Each structure stands twice: as C-alpha cells, then as structure tokens.
Coordinates of C-alpha atoms in Angstrom, one line a residue:
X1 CA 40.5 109.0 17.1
X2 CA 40.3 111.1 14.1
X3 CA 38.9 114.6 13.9
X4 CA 37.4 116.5 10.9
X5 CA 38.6 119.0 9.1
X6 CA 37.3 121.5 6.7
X7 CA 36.3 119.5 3.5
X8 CA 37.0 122.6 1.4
X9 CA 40.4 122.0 1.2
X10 CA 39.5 119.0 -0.3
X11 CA 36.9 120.6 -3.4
X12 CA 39.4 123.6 -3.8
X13 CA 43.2 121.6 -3.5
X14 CA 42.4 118.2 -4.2
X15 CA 44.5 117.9 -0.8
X16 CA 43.0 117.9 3.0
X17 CA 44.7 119.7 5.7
X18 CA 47.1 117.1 7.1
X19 CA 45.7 115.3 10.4
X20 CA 45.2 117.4 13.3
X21 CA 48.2 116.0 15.7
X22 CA 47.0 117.2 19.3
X23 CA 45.4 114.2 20.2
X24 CA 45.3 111.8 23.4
X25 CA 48.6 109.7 23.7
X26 CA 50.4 112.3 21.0
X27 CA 54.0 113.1 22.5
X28 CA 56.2 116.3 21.4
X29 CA 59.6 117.6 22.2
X30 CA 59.3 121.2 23.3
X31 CA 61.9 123.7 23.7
X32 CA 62.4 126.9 25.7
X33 CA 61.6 129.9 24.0
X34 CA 62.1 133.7 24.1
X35 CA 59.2 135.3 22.4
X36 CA 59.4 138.4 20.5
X37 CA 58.1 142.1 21.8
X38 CA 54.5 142.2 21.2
X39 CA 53.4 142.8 17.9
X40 CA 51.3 145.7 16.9
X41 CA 49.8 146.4 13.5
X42 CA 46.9 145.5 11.0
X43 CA 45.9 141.4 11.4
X44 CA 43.1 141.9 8.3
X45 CA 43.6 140.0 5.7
X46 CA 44.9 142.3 2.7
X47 CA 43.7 142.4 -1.0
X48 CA 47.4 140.4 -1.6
X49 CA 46.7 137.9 1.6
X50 CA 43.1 137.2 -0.1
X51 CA 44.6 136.5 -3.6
X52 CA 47.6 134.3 -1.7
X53 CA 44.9 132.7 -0.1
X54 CA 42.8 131.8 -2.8
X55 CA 45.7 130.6 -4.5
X56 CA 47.9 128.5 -2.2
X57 CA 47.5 125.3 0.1
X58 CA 47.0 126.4 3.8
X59 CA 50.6 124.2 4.2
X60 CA 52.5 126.0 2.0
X61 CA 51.2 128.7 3.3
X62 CA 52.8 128.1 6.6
X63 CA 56.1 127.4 4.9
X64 CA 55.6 130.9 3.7
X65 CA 55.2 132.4 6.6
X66 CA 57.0 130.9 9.7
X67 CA 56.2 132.5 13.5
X68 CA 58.2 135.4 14.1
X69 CA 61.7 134.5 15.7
X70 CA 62.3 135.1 19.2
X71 CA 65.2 133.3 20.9
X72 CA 65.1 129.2 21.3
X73 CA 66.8 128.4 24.9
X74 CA 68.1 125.3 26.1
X75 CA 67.1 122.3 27.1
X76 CA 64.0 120.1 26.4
X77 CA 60.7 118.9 27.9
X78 CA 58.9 116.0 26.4
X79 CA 54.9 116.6 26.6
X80 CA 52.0 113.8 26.4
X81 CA 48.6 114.7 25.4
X82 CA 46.0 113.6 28.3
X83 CA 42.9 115.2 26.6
X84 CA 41.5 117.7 24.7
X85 CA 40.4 121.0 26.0
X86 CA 39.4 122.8 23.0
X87 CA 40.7 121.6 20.0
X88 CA 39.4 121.3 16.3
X89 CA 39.9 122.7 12.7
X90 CA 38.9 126.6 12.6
X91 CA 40.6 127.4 15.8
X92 CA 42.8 130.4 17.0
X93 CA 44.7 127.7 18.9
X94 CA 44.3 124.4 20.2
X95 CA 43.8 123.9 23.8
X96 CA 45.4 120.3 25.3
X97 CA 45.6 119.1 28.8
X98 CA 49.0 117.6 28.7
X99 CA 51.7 116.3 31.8
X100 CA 55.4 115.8 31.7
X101 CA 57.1 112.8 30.7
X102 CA 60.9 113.6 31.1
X103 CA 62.8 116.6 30.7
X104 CA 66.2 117.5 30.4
X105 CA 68.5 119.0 33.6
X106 CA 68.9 122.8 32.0
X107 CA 64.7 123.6 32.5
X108 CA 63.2 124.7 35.5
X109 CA 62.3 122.9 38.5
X110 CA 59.3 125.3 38.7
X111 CA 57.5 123.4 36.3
X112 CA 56.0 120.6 37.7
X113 CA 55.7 117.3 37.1
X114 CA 53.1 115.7 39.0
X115 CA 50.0 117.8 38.2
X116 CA 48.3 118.1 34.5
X117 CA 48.9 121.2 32.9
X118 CA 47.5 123.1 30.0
X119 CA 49.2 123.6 27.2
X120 CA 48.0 126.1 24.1
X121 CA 49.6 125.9 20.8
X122 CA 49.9 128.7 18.3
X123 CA 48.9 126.9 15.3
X124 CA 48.4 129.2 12.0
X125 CA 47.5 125.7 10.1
X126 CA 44.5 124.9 12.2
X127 CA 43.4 128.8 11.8
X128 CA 39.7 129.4 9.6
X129 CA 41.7 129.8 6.0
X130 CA 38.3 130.0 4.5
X131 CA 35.7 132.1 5.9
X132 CA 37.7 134.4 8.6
X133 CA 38.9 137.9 7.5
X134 CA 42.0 137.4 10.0
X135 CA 45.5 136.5 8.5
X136 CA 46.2 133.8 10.5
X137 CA 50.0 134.7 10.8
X138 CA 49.7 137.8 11.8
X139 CA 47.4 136.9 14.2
X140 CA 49.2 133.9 15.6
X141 CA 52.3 136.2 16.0
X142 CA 50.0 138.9 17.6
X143 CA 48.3 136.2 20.5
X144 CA 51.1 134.5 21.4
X145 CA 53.8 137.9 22.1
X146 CA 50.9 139.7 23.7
X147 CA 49.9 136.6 25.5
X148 CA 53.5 136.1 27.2
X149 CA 53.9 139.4 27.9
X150 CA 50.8 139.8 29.6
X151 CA 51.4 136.8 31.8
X152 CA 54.8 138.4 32.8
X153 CA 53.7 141.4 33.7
X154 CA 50.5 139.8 35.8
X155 CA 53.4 137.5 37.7
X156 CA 51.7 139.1 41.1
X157 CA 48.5 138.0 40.3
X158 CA 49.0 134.4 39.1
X159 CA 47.5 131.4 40.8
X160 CA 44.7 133.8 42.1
X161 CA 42.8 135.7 39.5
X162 CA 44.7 134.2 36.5
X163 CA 46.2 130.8 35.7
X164 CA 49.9 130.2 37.1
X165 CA 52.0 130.5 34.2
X166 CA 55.1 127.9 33.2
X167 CA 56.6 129.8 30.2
X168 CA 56.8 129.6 26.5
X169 CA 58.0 127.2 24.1
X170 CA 58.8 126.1 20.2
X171 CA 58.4 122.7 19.0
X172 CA 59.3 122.0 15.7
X173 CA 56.2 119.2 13.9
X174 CA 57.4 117.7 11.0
X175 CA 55.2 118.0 8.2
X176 CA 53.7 114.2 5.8
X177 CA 54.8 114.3 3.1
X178 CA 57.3 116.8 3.0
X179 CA 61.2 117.4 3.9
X180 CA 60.7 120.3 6.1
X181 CA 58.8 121.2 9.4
X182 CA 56.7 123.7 11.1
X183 CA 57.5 126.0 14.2
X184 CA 54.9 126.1 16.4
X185 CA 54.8 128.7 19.5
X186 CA 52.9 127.2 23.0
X187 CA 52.5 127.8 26.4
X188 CA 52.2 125.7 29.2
X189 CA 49.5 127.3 32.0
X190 CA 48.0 126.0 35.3
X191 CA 44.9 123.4 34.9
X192 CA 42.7 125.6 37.0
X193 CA 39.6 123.5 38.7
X194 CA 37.0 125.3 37.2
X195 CA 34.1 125.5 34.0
X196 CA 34.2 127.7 31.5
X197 CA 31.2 130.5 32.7
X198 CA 29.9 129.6 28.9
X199 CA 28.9 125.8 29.6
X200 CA 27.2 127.3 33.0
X201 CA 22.9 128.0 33.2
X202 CA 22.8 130.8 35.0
X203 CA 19.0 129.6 36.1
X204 CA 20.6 127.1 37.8
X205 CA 22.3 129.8 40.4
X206 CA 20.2 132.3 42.6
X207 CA 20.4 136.1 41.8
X208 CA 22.9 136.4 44.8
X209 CA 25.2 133.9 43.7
X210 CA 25.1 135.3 40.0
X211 CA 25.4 139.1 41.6
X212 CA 28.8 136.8 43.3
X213 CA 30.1 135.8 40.3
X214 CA 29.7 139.1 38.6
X215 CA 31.3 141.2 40.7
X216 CA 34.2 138.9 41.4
X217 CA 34.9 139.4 37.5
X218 CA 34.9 143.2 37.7
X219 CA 37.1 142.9 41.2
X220 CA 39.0 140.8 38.4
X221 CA 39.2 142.9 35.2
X222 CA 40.1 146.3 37.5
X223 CA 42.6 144.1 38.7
X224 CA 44.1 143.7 35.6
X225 CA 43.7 147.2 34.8
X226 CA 45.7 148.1 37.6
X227 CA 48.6 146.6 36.7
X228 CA 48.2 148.4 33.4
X229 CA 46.6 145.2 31.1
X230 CA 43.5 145.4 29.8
X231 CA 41.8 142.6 28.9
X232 CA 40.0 143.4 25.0
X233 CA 37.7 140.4 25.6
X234 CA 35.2 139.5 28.3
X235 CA 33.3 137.3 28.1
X236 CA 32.2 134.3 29.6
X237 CA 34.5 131.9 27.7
X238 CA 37.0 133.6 28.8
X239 CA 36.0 133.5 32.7
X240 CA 36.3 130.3 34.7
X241 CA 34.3 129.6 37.9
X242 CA 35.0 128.4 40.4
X243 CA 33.8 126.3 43.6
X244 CA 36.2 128.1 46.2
X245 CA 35.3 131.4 48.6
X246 CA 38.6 131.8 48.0
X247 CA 39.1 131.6 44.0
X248 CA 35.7 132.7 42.7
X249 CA 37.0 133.4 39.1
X250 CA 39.7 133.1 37.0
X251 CA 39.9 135.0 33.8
X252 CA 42.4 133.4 30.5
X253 CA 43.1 134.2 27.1
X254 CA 45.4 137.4 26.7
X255 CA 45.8 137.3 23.4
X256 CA 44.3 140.2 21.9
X257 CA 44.8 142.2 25.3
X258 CA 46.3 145.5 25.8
X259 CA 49.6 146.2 27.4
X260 CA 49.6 149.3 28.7
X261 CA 46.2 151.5 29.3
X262 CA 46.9 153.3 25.5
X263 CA 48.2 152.0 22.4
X264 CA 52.0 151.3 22.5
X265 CA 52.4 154.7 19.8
X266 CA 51.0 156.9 22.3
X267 CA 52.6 160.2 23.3
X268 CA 54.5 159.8 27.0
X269 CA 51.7 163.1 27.9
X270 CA 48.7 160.6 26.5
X271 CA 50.0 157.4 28.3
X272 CA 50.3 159.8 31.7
X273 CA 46.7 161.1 31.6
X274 CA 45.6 157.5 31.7
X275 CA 47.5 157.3 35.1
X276 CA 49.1 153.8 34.6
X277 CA 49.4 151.8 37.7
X278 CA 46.6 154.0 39.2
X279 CA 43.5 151.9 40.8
X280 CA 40.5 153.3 38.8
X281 CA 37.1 152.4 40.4
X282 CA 34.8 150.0 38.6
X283 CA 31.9 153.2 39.1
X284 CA 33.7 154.7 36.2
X285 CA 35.2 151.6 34.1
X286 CA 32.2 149.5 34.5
X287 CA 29.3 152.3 34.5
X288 CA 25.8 151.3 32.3
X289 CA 26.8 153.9 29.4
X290 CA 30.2 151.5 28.9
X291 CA 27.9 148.3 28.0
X292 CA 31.2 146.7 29.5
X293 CA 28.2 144.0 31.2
X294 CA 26.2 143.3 28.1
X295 CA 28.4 139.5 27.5
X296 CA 26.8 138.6 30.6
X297 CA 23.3 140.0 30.3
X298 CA 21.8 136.8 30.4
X299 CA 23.4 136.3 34.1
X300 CA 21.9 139.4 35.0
X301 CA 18.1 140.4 36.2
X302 CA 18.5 143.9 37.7
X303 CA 19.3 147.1 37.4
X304 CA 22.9 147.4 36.7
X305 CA 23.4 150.5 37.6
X306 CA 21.9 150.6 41.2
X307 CA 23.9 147.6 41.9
X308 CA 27.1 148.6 40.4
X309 CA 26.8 152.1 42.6
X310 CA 26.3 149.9 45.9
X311 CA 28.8 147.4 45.7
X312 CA 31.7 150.2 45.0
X313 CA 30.1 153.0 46.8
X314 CA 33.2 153.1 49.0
X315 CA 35.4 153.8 46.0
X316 CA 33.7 156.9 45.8
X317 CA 35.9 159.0 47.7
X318 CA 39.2 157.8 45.4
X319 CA 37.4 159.8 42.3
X320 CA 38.7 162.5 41.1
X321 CA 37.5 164.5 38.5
X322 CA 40.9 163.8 36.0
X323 CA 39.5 160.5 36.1
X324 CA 35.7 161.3 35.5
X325 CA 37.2 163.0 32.1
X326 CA 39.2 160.5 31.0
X327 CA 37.1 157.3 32.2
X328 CA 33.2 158.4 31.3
X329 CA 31.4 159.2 28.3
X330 CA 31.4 162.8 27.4
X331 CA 27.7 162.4 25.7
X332 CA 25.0 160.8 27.5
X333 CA 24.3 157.5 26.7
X334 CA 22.2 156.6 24.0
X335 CA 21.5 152.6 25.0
X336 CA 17.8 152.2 26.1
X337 CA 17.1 152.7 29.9
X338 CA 17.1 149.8 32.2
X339 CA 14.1 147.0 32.3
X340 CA 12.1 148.5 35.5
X341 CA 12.0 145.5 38.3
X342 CA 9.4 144.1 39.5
X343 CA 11.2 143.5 43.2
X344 CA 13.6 145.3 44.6
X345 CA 17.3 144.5 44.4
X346 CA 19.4 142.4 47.0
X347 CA 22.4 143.4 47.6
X348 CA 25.0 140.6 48.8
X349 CA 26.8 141.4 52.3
X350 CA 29.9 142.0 50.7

C-alpha cells in the first residue's frame, strides 16, 4: 500500500519526500529513551527558517536539525505495525496501532505484550514544510518533551481519564539513498476502546446523553487542572468516547499542553496565586464568558450557563473570592447572549 505525499516536493526539488514507512507489516527496533525537560520558546517559523525552507529538501532539512538529545537507555523492543490510526503526509505525528514482537530482557515487564498498543511517532519529515507557519523541529521537540512529561505527571490518572502510558522511545530509520539515518522520538500509549468525539453525529445521541458526555469532559479537563496540567487544546479530536458508565471519556494529545497553571518563567508569587494543586470549580474555569465550550457547540442545544450553574452548584461553597479574581473575567463579556429555548432544560440526575 502506498500513500501520497505532497507533490510539491516534486515541482520545487525534482525529488519526492521518501516513502512514508508507518505502514501495515512495517517492523522497527525501538529503544528506551530519556526525553529532555520540556521545551519552551517561539515554534514560528523565522524570516531565516522561511529562507532555509525555501531553499533546502525537507530531508536534508532533518539532517540539519536532529531531535533534541535526551538520554538513550538500554535494551530493545521490536514493534510491528497492525494499522493505521492517523497517518499521512502533513501530519504533526503519525499515529499507528502497533503490538510487540520480541523484546530484549533489560525493558519492562509492564509493557505488554498481548494487547495492541498505540504508538505515536515524532516525525519532523512528515510535518506541512509547505503551507504551515510552524518549524517543524521546534515543534516536534516541543510535543514530544511536553507530551512525556505530562503523562508522568498524570501517572494517578492513567487508565481512567487518559490513556495508560508505556514510556518513550528513539528508533533510528535509515534514510534511501543516503549513508546516514534519522532519529525519531515515539511513545507507546494504551489502545483505548473508544471513537474519536470528531467522527461522532451528535443527532444521533439524545440531549441527555450529549449533556453526559459534556460534562464528563469538564469533570475531565478540571481533573487535569488539578494536578496542575492544562490541556491548550479541546476539542473533540482530542476526546475519545466511550461505551462504559465507568470510562465515559478519555482525553489525548498533550503536546502543546501546559505544565504547571502559569508559564514555566513565572515569578514563585505568580505561580502561588494560581494555587497549584488546588481543585478550582468548573463554575469559574468553564463559565459562558470563557467560550471554553464553543469546540463543542454543535453537541450543545441549551443554555450553557443554566446548565453549567446546576450541575456544579455544589462546588459553590469551595469559592473563594482569591479564586473569582484570578479565574473570571474582570470585564463583562462581550460574546452575544445565549439562543433563548424554546423548552426548558433537563437536567441529568447526576
């Protein structure tokens, strides 16, 4: 099975990205891997990265600019592609549904062997070199340190409201045509049993099932936010759902999250008034005047507000008013007032 990639390449280098290797049946040797503290810093491209770009093949590119070190750890695991979960030219990384064939003694028995996993690869190659605005290093470098650090910070929370997590990992993929080879940065992840809230119709789920699903993502996100992570994008391809009372939703991709409640630069007397590790009710977090709800307006047919105020009402009393100054606006909103409803609003039990 083949797979296209950007004919551009082609028109501008006379030379096509090589083939895209995460494909069904494709094997690698992977390798334990330390990865570095999470970057921070500008991922724009610059006026220099534009003119590199316009001037150098996306390959020798890579050469150029290798993934930031970390430390390589011993032993080895050797991966088999089942099937695709997201992969494709003009990707931030390629998604793969992969099992293990062998490994060596030296890695952990915690990874296991008889159950699929995902793994996601870090691949600048792959990356939009043409139309995105995003130095693909930079950013590469940026998903996969925040990414891993998020995951081990979450450890309380995985297998429940995130994916179980199996470490990180380098493989080295040799490049046609050339002497050298590519370092690539992955992950291997739990293959939760859900669908991406994206490929859902939300006509095909009652108002009190959608109300359901919505407010087991913002149990989710304040979750998160808890224990101090906060996730930069929600939205509904980042949400599985899922078929179990137990397991309504699972939320992925930390790449571009925070770690910490303020950026890493912040004063210790700015990074106190957010109050890390303190639970801060979704009445303040998730309130209309935030928008923090607008991905998922087309899951949602009433008054946000209202609703939002009912389910948490009992959070009410953990308010205080160091967190109203810190966690609401300090102007009044300027987004349009709610759609009036034509029936009133159910309210699930719960």
């Amino acid at each position: 099975m083949t797979y296209q990639l950007s004919a551009s390449y082609c028109a501008r280098y006379n030379e096509s990205k090589p083939p895209l290797p995460y494909f069904p049946g494709q094997e690698f040797c992977i390798h334990p891997h330390t990865p570095p503290a999470p970057t921070t810093g500008e991922v724009m491209l610059s006026y220099e990265d534009h003119r590199e770009r316009e001037s150098m093949h996306p390959v020798d590119r890579c050469i150029l600019h290798p993934p930031l070190p970390g430390l390589t750890g011993k032993g080895t695991i050797r991966l088999k592609i089942v099937e695709p979960v997201r992969i494709g030219d003009q990707q931030s990384a390629q998604l793969v549904t992969v099992h293990m064939v062998d490994k060596t003694p030296d890695i952990s028995d915690l990874i296991p062997t008889d159950k699929h996993l995902v793994a996601k690869f870090y691949d600048p190659l792959y990356f939009d070199h043409e139309q995105d605005d995003a130095d693909p290093f930079r950013y590469t470098d940026l998903a996969y340190s925040h990414e891993t650090t998020a995951y081990q910070l979450l450890y309380p929370l995985q297998g429940t409201i995130i994916p179980r997590y199996y470490g990180s990992f380098t493989l080295e993929l040799p490049i046609p045509n050339k002497s050298c080879s590519r370092s690539i940065r992955l992950i291997l992840i739990e293959k939760v049993p859900g669908i991406s809230m994206q490929c859902l119709n939300p006509t095909n789920y009652p108002q009190s099932e959608r109300q359901n699903i919505l407010k087991a993502i913002i149990d989710a996100e304040s979750l998160l936010y808890t224990h101090d992570i906060l996730h930069k994008d929600m939205h509904p391809r980042n949400v599985l759902v899922l078929d179990s009372a137990d397991r309504r939703v699972v939320l992925i991709d930390f790449g571009y999250c925070g770690i910490g409640r303020t950026p890493s630069n912040s004063s210790p007397e700015w990074k106190a008034k957010h109050l890390p590790g303190v639970p801060i009710s979704p009445l303040l977090r998730w309130a209309q005047v935030w928008d923090r709800h607008a991905n998922f307006h087309e899951w949602i047919d009433w008054d946000w507000q209202t609703w939002l105020e009912h389910c948490y009402e009992f959070t009410k009393a953990s308010i205080t008013e160091h967190m109203r100054s810190v966690w609401l606006p300090k102007t009044p909103s300027t987004l349009p007032p709610p759609r009036p409803l034509a029936y009133p609003i159910p309210f699930p039990s719960s």
